[in-house]
Amino acid sequence: MQEFDVIVIGGGPAGYVAAIRSAQLGMKTAIVDEYIGKDNQPALGGTCLNAGCIPSKALLDSSEHYDRVLHKFAGHGIRAKEVDLDVPAMISRKDKIVSTLTRGVAGLMKKNKVTWLQGHGRLELGMKVAVKPHKGKAEVYQAKHIILATGSTPRMLPNIQVDQERIVDSTGALEFQEVPKKLGVIGAGVIGLELGSVWSRLGAEVIVLEAMDDFLAMTDSQIAKEALKEFKRQGLDIHLGTRVKHAEATKEGVALEYEDGEGSHKLTVDKLIVAVGRKPHTEGLNATEIDLLIDESGYIHVDEFCATNIPGIYAIGDVVRGPMLAHKGSEEGVMVAERIAGMKSRVNHDTIPWVIYTWPEIAWVGQTEDSVRQAGRECKSGTFPMRACGRALAMDETTGMVKVIADAHTDEILGVHIFGAAASELIAETVVAMEYQASSEDLACIVHAHPTMSEAVHEAALGVHGRSLHI
Ligand code: FAD
Ligand code: NAD
């Protein structure tokens, strides 16, 4: 029986990064993954590269270009006379990016001498992993350490059947070959807003049905309020506090029935995206049979260092508690590999940045003003609107704001929230600040280049003590 120091099950951003780091630290490493790509070939990269972060951002970028040609260029004095949309070309560009990156990950495995075992991994007693290839018999491998990184899958609604034709999940929503005339989206969360935006910009009439009364409850309420107003202005028809009772694919489209405060409504759409969250994936892992502890929500139970209840077995990424984000999983992968190698690594879960890639983008790190106050802590905040930022004006990107929240007594930054162009990049500076427990004064003392969007972050930090210069 072949033996490895580390066997990683799952080749997404959590698993493949854990494998690379394990190999870098001199451990004999294997990675097990069962994913089959669109070209019918095994592909590493997991949800993130194959059907998540990367393909969605490719389509978001393409659709932003299209939207700019139609709605923004004229303001710059550029008139485009005939603008054609080629959706299959857009989709195939996205597919090429995916295959470039997944081949890249396979290359990284080779470079780092990580053995890629293609097929389904199943835990067996005695630190063994059985790998069943897509064709042929299962083989069993011995491991000194096992890292579980089996990811997540879309959550389904009991009364709605996803057929990936008319009723799709996020994977199907990345594959439309033409723009649906009328598109329904269940769930105004991250996926609903990102993919709803893609198809709305390309010309679909998009209706979003959200169960909660609050919009983007996990974001700062001031930012959420401004974002909701902007997304509605862009044409997303967002309905909060709704309950979808029934949805059924028909020959013509999808027949929907939903309820809200005003009563019951019927609706027909051409396509329907179900985006109501994701659930941890442990199916077929044989977890309970080997007494691996799974919590009541289906996550593999781990401690702060991602150790499970079984010595030598770790779990990272979407399959464990915390936000389902690629970079969170990757950092847990690095930490676990390093701890196996005897290092004292950790992940600071309090400074994991979030980004929603709508346009403008929403990015944040740390706590919201409401959560700080609910915890009984006094805070001060500074805000700065993008419309007062010279660079934002030059770019014609004046929507949004930056908000910095700091402890009222110590001035330590507790959270930063950005709604605006390039928010995904601007947030990085504030993550560094929070990681070093900087005060808003520290951020305000740093020289920011002019003219840049980052000046809005600077001004919001100054604003915590009423010292903003340009508002
Ligand atoms: P996954 O990426 O899900 O990978 C798990 C892998 O394990 C898969 O390849 C699976 O086939 C394999 N596997 C599972 N069980 C077994 C088994 N028993 N044997 C063998 N193989 C197995 N996150 C961001 O940070 N930024 C974004 O912009 C972003 N955009 C997203 C957009 C969409 C549409 C979606 C759906 C998700 C997005 N996410 C984003 C979330 C991100 O994709 C996940 O957080 C991330 O992929 C989780 O990584 P992971 O390695 O834990 O699991
Ligand atoms: P989500 O949790 O962000 O949003 C789901 C939404 O659906 C919520 O607002 C929820 O209230 C709503 N909902 C739940 N049940 C409903 C019902 N029956 N009817 C109507 N609405 C309902 O989940 P998601 O958008 O599916 O994305 C899953 C996860 O994937 C995200 O939480 C995130 O961790 C990850 N992701 C991240 C990014 C990013 O980082 N930019 C992008 C996409 C996905």
Coordinates of C-alpha atoms and ligand atoms in Angstrom, one line a residue:
M1 CA 0.0 0.0 0.0
Q2 CA 1.4 3.4 -1.0
E3 CA 2.0 5.7 1.9
F4 CA 1.9 9.5 2.0
D5 CA 2.7 12.0 4.8
V6 CA -0.3 14.0 3.7
I7 CA -3.4 13.1 1.7
V8 CA -5.6 16.0 0.8
I9 CA -9.2 15.2 -0.3
G10 CA -10.6 18.0 -2.5
G11 CA -8.7 20.0 -5.0
G12 CA -10.4 23.4 -4.6
P13 CA -8.6 26.6 -3.4
A14 CA -8.4 25.1 0.2
G15 CA -7.2 21.7 -0.8
Y16 CA -4.7 22.5 -3.6
V17 CA -3.1 25.2 -1.6
A18 CA -2.8 22.9 1.4
A19 CA -1.1 20.3 -0.9
I20 CA 1.4 22.8 -2.3
R21 CA 2.4 24.1 1.1
S22 CA 2.7 20.5 2.5
A23 CA 5.0 19.6 -0.4
Q24 CA 7.0 22.8 0.0
L25 CA 7.6 21.8 3.6
G26 CA 9.1 18.5 2.4
M27 CA 6.1 16.2 3.0
K28 CA 5.2 13.4 0.6
T29 CA 1.8 14.6 -0.6
A30 CA -1.2 13.4 -2.6
I31 CA -4.3 15.2 -3.6
V32 CA -7.6 13.4 -4.4
D33 CA -10.2 15.1 -6.5
E34 CA -13.2 13.8 -8.5
Y35 CA -14.2 16.9 -10.5
I36 CA -14.8 16.5 -14.2
G37 CA -14.6 19.7 -16.2
K38 CA -16.7 20.9 -19.1
D39 CA -14.3 19.2 -21.5
N40 CA -15.0 15.9 -19.8
Q41 CA -11.4 15.8 -18.4
P42 CA -10.5 15.7 -14.7
A43 CA -9.9 19.3 -13.4
L44 CA -8.4 20.7 -10.2
G45 CA -9.5 24.0 -8.8
G46 CA -12.8 23.0 -7.3
T47 CA -15.8 25.2 -7.3
C48 CA -13.8 28.4 -7.3
L49 CA -11.9 27.8 -10.6
N50 CA -14.5 25.7 -12.4
A51 CA -17.9 27.1 -11.5
G52 CA -17.4 29.9 -9.0
C53 CA -15.1 32.8 -8.4
I54 CA -13.3 32.8 -11.7
P55 CA -16.0 32.1 -14.3
S56 CA -18.4 34.5 -12.6
K57 CA -15.8 37.3 -12.5
A58 CA -15.0 36.6 -16.2
L59 CA -18.7 37.2 -17.1
L60 CA -19.0 40.1 -14.7
D61 CA -16.1 41.8 -16.4
S62 CA -17.4 41.1 -19.9
S63 CA -20.9 42.4 -19.0
E64 CA -19.4 45.5 -17.4
H65 CA -17.6 46.3 -20.7
Y66 CA -20.9 45.9 -22.6
D67 CA -22.7 48.1 -20.1
R68 CA -20.1 50.8 -20.4
V69 CA -20.2 50.8 -24.2
L70 CA -24.0 51.2 -24.0
H71 CA -24.3 53.6 -21.1
K72 CA -21.0 55.2 -20.1
F73 CA -19.0 55.8 -23.3
A74 CA -21.2 58.7 -24.5
G75 CA -20.5 60.7 -21.4
H76 CA -16.8 60.4 -22.3
G77 CA -17.5 61.7 -25.8
I78 CA -17.2 58.3 -27.4
R79 CA -20.1 57.2 -29.6
A80 CA -20.3 53.6 -30.5
K81 CA -22.7 53.2 -33.4
E82 CA -23.4 49.5 -33.7
V83 CA -22.8 47.3 -30.7
D84 CA -23.2 43.6 -31.1
L85 CA -23.4 41.0 -28.4
D86 CA -22.1 37.5 -28.9
V87 CA -23.0 35.5 -25.9
P88 CA -21.5 32.2 -27.0
A89 CA -18.1 34.1 -27.6
M90 CA -18.4 35.6 -24.1
I91 CA -19.0 32.1 -22.6
S92 CA -16.2 30.5 -24.5
R93 CA -13.8 33.3 -23.3
K94 CA -14.9 32.4 -19.8
D95 CA -14.2 28.7 -20.5
K96 CA -10.7 29.5 -21.8
I97 CA -9.9 31.4 -18.6
V98 CA -11.1 28.5 -16.5
S99 CA -9.1 25.9 -18.5
T100 CA -5.9 28.0 -18.4
L101 CA -6.2 28.3 -14.6
T102 CA -7.1 24.6 -14.0
R103 CA -4.2 23.5 -16.2
G104 CA -2.1 25.9 -14.2
V105 CA -3.1 24.2 -11.0
A106 CA -2.3 20.8 -12.5
G107 CA 1.1 22.2 -13.4
L108 CA 1.7 23.4 -9.9
M109 CA 1.0 19.9 -8.6
K110 CA 3.6 18.5 -10.9
K111 CA 6.1 21.3 -10.1
N112 CA 5.7 20.6 -6.3
K113 CA 5.7 16.8 -6.8
V114 CA 2.2 16.4 -5.5
T115 CA 0.6 13.1 -6.7
W116 CA -2.9 13.8 -8.2
L117 CA -5.2 10.8 -7.5
Q118 CA -8.2 11.3 -9.8
G119 CA -11.4 10.0 -8.4
H120 CA -13.6 9.9 -5.3
G121 CA -11.9 9.8 -1.9
R122 CA -13.5 7.8 0.9
L123 CA -12.2 7.7 4.5
E124 CA -11.4 4.3 6.0
L125 CA -10.5 3.4 9.6
G126 CA -6.7 3.5 10.4
M127 CA -5.9 6.7 8.5
K128 CA -6.6 5.1 5.1
V129 CA -8.1 6.7 2.0
A130 CA -9.8 4.7 -0.7
V131 CA -9.8 6.4 -4.1
K132 CA -12.3 5.2 -6.7
P133 CA -11.3 6.4 -10.1
H134 CA -13.9 7.3 -12.7
K135 CA -13.1 4.0 -14.4
G136 CA -11.7 1.0 -12.7
K137 CA -11.2 -0.3 -9.2
A138 CA -10.7 1.6 -6.0
E139 CA -7.2 1.7 -4.5
V140 CA -6.4 2.3 -0.8
Y141 CA -3.6 4.6 0.4
Q142 CA -2.1 5.0 3.9
A143 CA -1.7 8.6 5.3
K144 CA 0.1 10.0 8.3
H145 CA -2.2 13.1 8.0
I146 CA -5.4 13.7 6.1
I147 CA -6.7 17.1 5.2
L148 CA -10.4 17.2 4.2
A149 CA -11.3 20.0 1.8
T150 CA -14.4 18.7 0.1
G151 CA -16.1 22.1 -0.3
S152 CA -19.7 22.9 -0.7
T153 CA -22.6 22.5 -3.1
P154 CA -25.7 24.7 -3.8
R155 CA -28.5 24.5 -1.3
M156 CA -31.8 23.4 -2.9
L157 CA -35.3 24.3 -2.1
P158 CA -37.6 21.3 -1.4
N159 CA -40.3 22.3 -3.8
I160 CA -38.2 23.4 -6.7
Q161 CA -36.5 21.0 -9.1
V162 CA -33.2 22.3 -10.7
D163 CA -33.0 20.9 -14.3
Q164 CA -30.0 23.2 -15.4
E165 CA -32.1 24.1 -18.4
R166 CA -34.8 26.4 -17.3
I167 CA -34.3 26.3 -13.5
V168 CA -30.6 26.5 -12.8
D169 CA -28.2 26.8 -9.9
S170 CA -25.1 29.1 -10.1
T171 CA -23.3 26.6 -12.3
G172 CA -26.1 26.6 -14.9
A173 CA -26.4 30.4 -14.7
L174 CA -22.8 30.6 -16.0
E175 CA -23.8 28.7 -19.2
F176 CA -26.7 30.5 -20.8
Q177 CA -26.1 30.7 -24.5
E178 CA -28.4 33.6 -25.0
V179 CA -29.8 36.4 -22.8
P180 CA -33.1 35.3 -21.3
K181 CA -35.7 37.9 -21.9
K182 CA -37.1 37.6 -18.4
L183 CA -34.9 36.1 -15.6
G184 CA -36.0 35.2 -12.1
V185 CA -33.6 34.9 -9.3
I186 CA -34.4 33.4 -5.9
G187 CA -32.1 34.9 -3.2
A188 CA -30.6 38.4 -3.2
G189 CA -27.3 37.2 -1.7
V190 CA -23.9 37.3 -3.2
I191 CA -24.6 34.9 -6.1
G192 CA -28.1 36.4 -6.8
L193 CA -26.6 39.9 -7.1
E194 CA -23.5 39.0 -9.0
L195 CA -25.2 36.7 -11.6
G196 CA -28.4 38.8 -11.7
S197 CA -26.1 41.8 -12.6
V198 CA -24.4 39.9 -15.4
W199 CA -27.6 39.0 -17.2
S200 CA -29.3 42.3 -16.4
R201 CA -26.4 44.2 -18.0
L202 CA -26.6 42.0 -21.0
G203 CA -30.3 42.9 -21.5
A204 CA -32.4 40.6 -19.3
E205 CA -35.3 41.9 -17.3
V206 CA -34.3 40.6 -13.9
I207 CA -36.6 40.0 -10.9
V208 CA -35.0 39.0 -7.6
L209 CA -37.1 37.4 -4.9
E210 CA -35.5 37.5 -1.4
A211 CA -37.0 35.9 1.7
M212 CA -35.5 38.3 4.3
D213 CA -36.9 41.8 4.9
D214 CA -33.3 43.1 5.2
F215 CA -31.2 43.5 2.2
L216 CA -27.6 42.1 2.5
A217 CA -28.0 41.6 6.3
M218 CA -24.3 40.8 6.7
T219 CA -23.1 44.1 5.4
D220 CA -23.2 47.5 7.2
S221 CA -26.8 48.8 7.0
Q222 CA -25.7 52.2 5.7
I223 CA -23.9 50.6 2.8
A224 CA -26.7 48.1 2.2
K225 CA -29.2 50.9 1.9
E226 CA -27.1 52.7 -0.6
A227 CA -26.4 49.6 -2.6
L228 CA -30.1 48.6 -2.8
K229 CA -31.0 52.0 -4.1
E230 CA -28.2 51.7 -6.8
F231 CA -29.0 48.1 -7.8
K232 CA -32.7 49.0 -8.3
R233 CA -31.6 52.1 -10.3
Q234 CA -29.6 49.7 -12.5
G235 CA -32.7 47.7 -13.2
L236 CA -32.6 44.8 -10.8
D237 CA -36.2 44.5 -9.6
I238 CA -35.5 43.3 -6.0
H239 CA -38.4 42.2 -3.9
L240 CA -37.6 41.7 -0.2
G241 CA -39.7 39.7 2.3
T242 CA -41.0 37.2 -0.3
R243 CA -41.7 33.5 -0.1
V244 CA -41.7 31.4 -3.2
K245 CA -44.4 28.9 -2.9
H246 CA -44.0 27.1 -6.2
A247 CA -41.8 27.1 -9.3
E248 CA -42.2 24.7 -12.2
A249 CA -40.5 24.5 -15.6
T250 CA -43.0 24.6 -18.5
K251 CA -42.5 24.5 -22.2
E252 CA -42.5 28.3 -22.4
G253 CA -40.4 29.1 -19.3
V254 CA -40.9 28.8 -15.5
A255 CA -44.1 29.4 -13.8
L256 CA -43.7 30.9 -10.3
E257 CA -45.9 31.7 -7.4
Y258 CA -44.7 33.8 -4.5
E259 CA -46.1 35.6 -1.5
D260 CA -45.2 38.9 0.0
G261 CA -46.8 41.4 2.4
E262 CA -49.3 42.3 -0.3
G263 CA -50.5 38.8 -1.0
S264 CA -50.0 36.1 -3.6
H265 CA -48.4 36.7 -7.0
K266 CA -48.0 34.7 -10.2
L267 CA -45.1 35.2 -12.5
T268 CA -43.6 33.6 -15.6
V269 CA -39.9 33.9 -16.4
D270 CA -37.8 32.4 -19.2
K271 CA -35.1 31.2 -16.8
L272 CA -34.9 30.9 -13.0
I273 CA -31.7 31.0 -10.9
V274 CA -31.9 29.4 -7.5
A275 CA -29.2 31.1 -5.3
V276 CA -30.3 30.5 -1.7
G277 CA -26.9 29.6 -0.2
R278 CA -24.5 26.7 -0.2
K279 CA -24.1 23.7 2.1
P280 CA -21.0 21.8 3.2
H281 CA -20.2 18.7 1.1
T282 CA -19.4 15.5 3.0
E283 CA -21.4 13.1 0.9
G284 CA -19.7 9.8 0.2
L285 CA -16.8 10.6 2.5
N286 CA -17.7 7.9 5.0
A287 CA -17.3 10.5 7.8
T288 CA -19.8 9.3 10.3
E289 CA -18.8 5.7 9.9
I290 CA -15.3 6.5 11.1
D291 CA -16.7 8.7 13.9
L292 CA -15.7 12.0 12.4
L293 CA -17.8 14.7 14.1
I294 CA -20.2 16.6 11.9
D295 CA -22.1 19.5 13.5
E296 CA -25.9 20.0 13.3
S297 CA -25.5 22.2 10.2
G298 CA -23.5 19.6 8.3
Y299 CA -20.1 21.2 8.8
I300 CA -17.1 19.0 9.8
H301 CA -16.5 20.1 13.4
V302 CA -13.0 21.6 13.9
D303 CA -11.1 23.6 16.5
E304 CA -9.5 27.0 15.7
F305 CA -6.6 25.2 14.0
C306 CA -8.9 23.1 11.8
A307 CA -8.2 19.9 13.7
T308 CA -11.1 17.5 13.7
N309 CA -12.0 15.2 16.6
I310 CA -9.8 12.5 15.1
P311 CA -6.1 13.0 15.7
G312 CA -4.3 13.5 12.4
I313 CA -7.4 14.5 10.4
Y314 CA -8.0 18.1 9.6
A315 CA -10.7 19.9 7.7
I316 CA -10.5 23.3 5.9
G317 CA -12.5 25.6 3.5
D318 CA -16.2 25.6 2.8
V319 CA -16.7 22.2 4.6
V320 CA -16.0 23.9 8.0
R321 CA -17.5 26.9 9.9
G322 CA -16.8 30.4 8.8
P323 CA -17.4 32.3 5.5
M324 CA -17.5 30.3 2.3
L325 CA -14.7 32.2 0.6
A326 CA -11.8 30.9 -1.4
H327 CA -9.1 32.9 0.3
K328 CA -10.4 31.8 3.8
G329 CA -10.0 28.2 2.7
S330 CA -6.6 28.7 1.2
E331 CA -5.2 30.4 4.3
E332 CA -6.6 27.5 6.4
G333 CA -4.8 25.2 4.0
V334 CA -1.5 26.9 4.6
M335 CA -2.0 27.0 8.4
V336 CA -2.8 23.3 8.6
A337 CA 0.2 22.2 6.4
E338 CA 2.5 24.4 8.5
R339 CA 1.1 23.1 11.8
I340 CA 1.6 19.5 10.6
A341 CA 5.2 20.5 9.9
G342 CA 5.5 21.8 13.5
M343 CA 5.1 25.5 12.9
K344 CA 2.8 27.7 15.1
S345 CA 0.7 29.2 12.2
R346 CA -2.8 30.6 12.7
V347 CA -5.5 32.3 10.7
N348 CA -7.1 35.5 11.9
H349 CA -10.7 34.9 11.1
D350 CA -11.6 38.5 12.3
T351 CA -9.8 40.1 9.3
I352 CA -11.0 38.1 6.4
P353 CA -12.2 40.5 3.7
W354 CA -15.4 40.0 1.8
V355 CA -16.1 41.3 -1.7
I356 CA -19.3 41.3 -3.7
Y357 CA -18.4 41.9 -7.3
T358 CA -21.4 43.9 -8.4
W359 CA -20.7 47.3 -9.9
P360 CA -20.0 49.3 -7.9
E361 CA -18.3 46.6 -5.8
I362 CA -19.1 46.1 -2.1
A363 CA -16.1 45.2 0.1
W364 CA -15.7 45.0 3.8
V365 CA -13.6 43.7 6.7
G366 CA -14.4 43.4 10.4
Q367 CA -17.6 44.4 12.1
T368 CA -20.6 46.5 11.1
E369 CA -21.6 49.5 13.1
D370 CA -24.7 47.6 14.3
S371 CA -22.8 44.6 15.4
V372 CA -20.3 46.7 17.4
R373 CA -23.1 48.5 19.2
Q374 CA -25.0 45.3 19.8
A375 CA -21.9 44.0 21.5
G376 CA -22.1 47.0 23.8
R377 CA -19.0 48.6 22.5
E378 CA -18.9 52.4 21.8
C379 CA -17.6 53.4 18.4
K380 CA -17.2 56.3 16.1
S381 CA -17.4 56.2 12.4
G382 CA -16.2 58.3 9.5
T383 CA -17.7 58.2 6.0
F384 CA -16.6 59.7 2.8
P385 CA -18.7 59.8 -0.4
M386 CA -17.1 58.8 -3.7
R387 CA -18.6 61.8 -5.4
A388 CA -16.2 64.0 -3.4
C389 CA -13.2 62.0 -4.6
G390 CA -11.4 63.6 -7.6
R391 CA -10.3 60.3 -9.2
A392 CA -13.8 58.9 -8.9
L393 CA -15.1 61.9 -10.7
A394 CA -12.5 61.6 -13.4
M395 CA -13.5 57.9 -13.8
D396 CA -17.2 58.7 -13.8
E397 CA -17.6 56.4 -10.8
T398 CA -19.1 58.6 -8.2
T399 CA -21.5 56.1 -6.7
G400 CA -20.9 54.9 -3.2
M401 CA -18.9 55.6 -0.1
V402 CA -16.2 54.5 2.4
K403 CA -17.0 54.0 6.0
V404 CA -14.4 53.4 8.8
I405 CA -15.6 52.3 12.2
A406 CA -13.2 52.7 15.2
D407 CA -13.5 52.1 18.9
A408 CA -14.6 55.3 20.6
H409 CA -11.9 55.1 23.3
T410 CA -8.9 53.3 21.9
D411 CA -9.5 54.4 18.2
E412 CA -8.7 50.8 17.0
I413 CA -10.3 50.2 13.6
L414 CA -13.1 47.7 14.1
G415 CA -14.5 47.6 10.5
V416 CA -14.2 49.1 7.1
H417 CA -17.0 49.1 4.5
I418 CA -16.6 50.2 1.0
F419 CA -19.2 50.6 -1.8
G420 CA -17.5 51.9 -4.9
A421 CA -15.4 51.3 -7.9
A422 CA -12.3 49.2 -7.1
A423 CA -13.6 48.4 -3.6
S424 CA -12.1 44.9 -4.0
E425 CA -8.6 46.4 -4.3
L426 CA -9.1 49.3 -1.8
I427 CA -10.1 46.9 1.0
A428 CA -6.6 45.3 1.1
E429 CA -5.0 48.4 2.7
T430 CA -7.5 48.3 5.5
V431 CA -7.1 44.6 6.1
V432 CA -3.4 45.3 6.6
A433 CA -4.3 48.1 9.0
M434 CA -6.7 45.9 11.0
E435 CA -4.2 43.0 11.1
Y436 CA -1.7 45.3 12.7
Q437 CA -4.4 46.7 15.0
A438 CA -4.0 50.1 13.6
S439 CA -6.1 53.1 14.8
S440 CA -8.1 55.3 12.5
E441 CA -5.5 57.9 13.3
D442 CA -2.8 55.6 11.9
L443 CA -4.7 55.2 8.6
A444 CA -5.3 59.0 8.5
C445 CA -1.5 59.6 9.0
I446 CA -0.5 57.5 5.9
V447 CA 0.2 59.5 2.7
H448 CA -2.2 58.4 -0.1
A449 CA -1.3 59.1 -3.7
H450 CA -3.3 61.8 -5.5
P451 CA -5.5 61.4 -7.4
T452 CA -6.5 57.8 -6.4
M453 CA -9.7 56.1 -5.2
S454 CA -7.6 55.3 -2.0
E455 CA -7.9 58.9 -1.0
A456 CA -11.6 58.1 -0.2
V457 CA -10.3 55.6 2.4
H458 CA -7.9 58.2 3.8
E459 CA -10.7 60.8 4.0
A460 CA -13.1 58.4 5.8
A461 CA -10.3 57.6 8.3
L462 CA -9.9 61.3 8.9
G463 CA -13.6 61.6 9.2
V464 CA -13.7 59.4 12.3
H465 CA -12.4 62.4 14.2
G466 CA -14.2 65.0 12.1
R467 CA -11.1 65.9 10.2
S468 CA -12.1 65.1 6.6
L469 CA -10.6 67.7 4.3
H470 CA -12.7 67.5 1.2
I471 CA -16.2 67.3 2.5
Ligands
FAD1 P1 -14.4 23.6 -3.4 O1 -13.9 24.7 -4.2 O2 -15.8 23.4 -3.4 O3 -13.6 22.3 -3.8 C1 -13.9 21.1 -3.3 C2 -13.4 20.0 -4.3 O4 -13.4 18.8 -3.7 C3 -14.2 19.9 -5.6 O5 -13.3 19.8 -6.7 C4 -14.9 18.6 -5.4 O6 -15.2 17.9 -6.6 C5 -13.9 17.8 -4.6 N1 -14.5 16.7 -3.7 C6 -15.5 16.8 -2.8 N2 -15.7 15.6 -2.2 C7 -14.7 14.8 -2.7 C8 -14.4 13.4 -2.5 N3 -15.0 12.7 -1.6 N4 -13.4 12.9 -3.3 C9 -12.8 13.6 -4.2 N5 -13.0 14.9 -4.4 C10 -14.0 15.5 -3.7 N6 -15.4 32.9 -3.2 C11 -14.5 34.0 -3.2 O7 -13.7 34.1 -2.3 N7 -14.6 34.9 -4.1 C12 -15.5 34.9 -5.1 O8 -15.5 35.8 -6.0 C13 -16.4 33.8 -5.2 N8 -17.3 33.7 -6.2 C14 -18.1 32.6 -6.2 C15 -19.0 32.5 -7.3 C16 -19.9 31.4 -7.3 C17 -20.9 31.3 -8.5 C18 -19.8 30.4 -6.4 C19 -20.7 29.2 -6.5 C20 -18.9 30.5 -5.3 C21 -18.0 31.6 -5.2 N9 -17.1 31.7 -4.2 C22 -16.3 32.8 -4.2 C23 -17.0 30.7 -3.2 C24 -15.8 29.8 -3.4 O9 -16.0 29.2 -4.7 C25 -15.7 28.7 -2.4 O10 -15.6 29.4 -1.1 C26 -14.4 27.9 -2.6 O11 -14.4 27.3 -3.8 C27 -14.3 26.9 -1.5 O12 -13.1 26.2 -1.7 P2 -12.9 24.7 -1.1 O13 -11.6 24.3 -1.6 O14 -13.3 24.6 0.3 O15 -14.0 23.8 -1.9
NAD2 P1 -26.0 33.8 0.3 O1 -26.1 33.3 1.6 O2 -25.0 34.9 0.0 O3 -27.4 34.4 -0.2 C1 -28.5 33.6 -0.2 C2 -29.7 34.5 -0.1 O4 -30.9 33.7 -0.3 C3 -29.9 35.1 1.3 O5 -30.1 36.5 1.1 C4 -31.1 34.4 1.9 O6 -31.8 35.2 2.7 C5 -31.9 34.0 0.6 N1 -32.8 32.9 0.7 C6 -32.6 31.8 1.4 N2 -33.7 31.0 1.3 C7 -34.6 31.6 0.5 C8 -35.9 31.4 0.0 N3 -36.5 30.2 0.2 N4 -36.5 32.3 -0.8 C9 -35.9 33.5 -1.1 N5 -34.6 33.8 -0.6 C10 -34.0 32.9 0.1 O7 -25.7 32.6 -0.7 P2 -25.4 32.5 -2.2 O8 -25.7 33.8 -2.9 O9 -26.1 31.3 -2.7 O10 -23.9 32.2 -2.2 C11 -23.4 31.1 -1.4 C12 -22.0 31.4 -0.9 O11 -21.0 31.4 -1.9 C13 -21.9 32.9 -0.3 O12 -22.4 33.0 1.0 C14 -20.5 33.1 -0.3 O13 -19.9 32.5 0.8 C15 -20.0 32.3 -1.6 N6 -19.9 33.3 -2.7 C16 -19.0 34.3 -2.6 C17 -18.8 35.2 -3.6 C18 -17.9 36.3 -3.4 O14 -17.0 36.2 -2.5 N7 -17.9 37.4 -4.2 C19 -19.6 35.1 -4.7 C20 -20.5 34.1 -4.8 C21 -20.7 33.2 -3.8

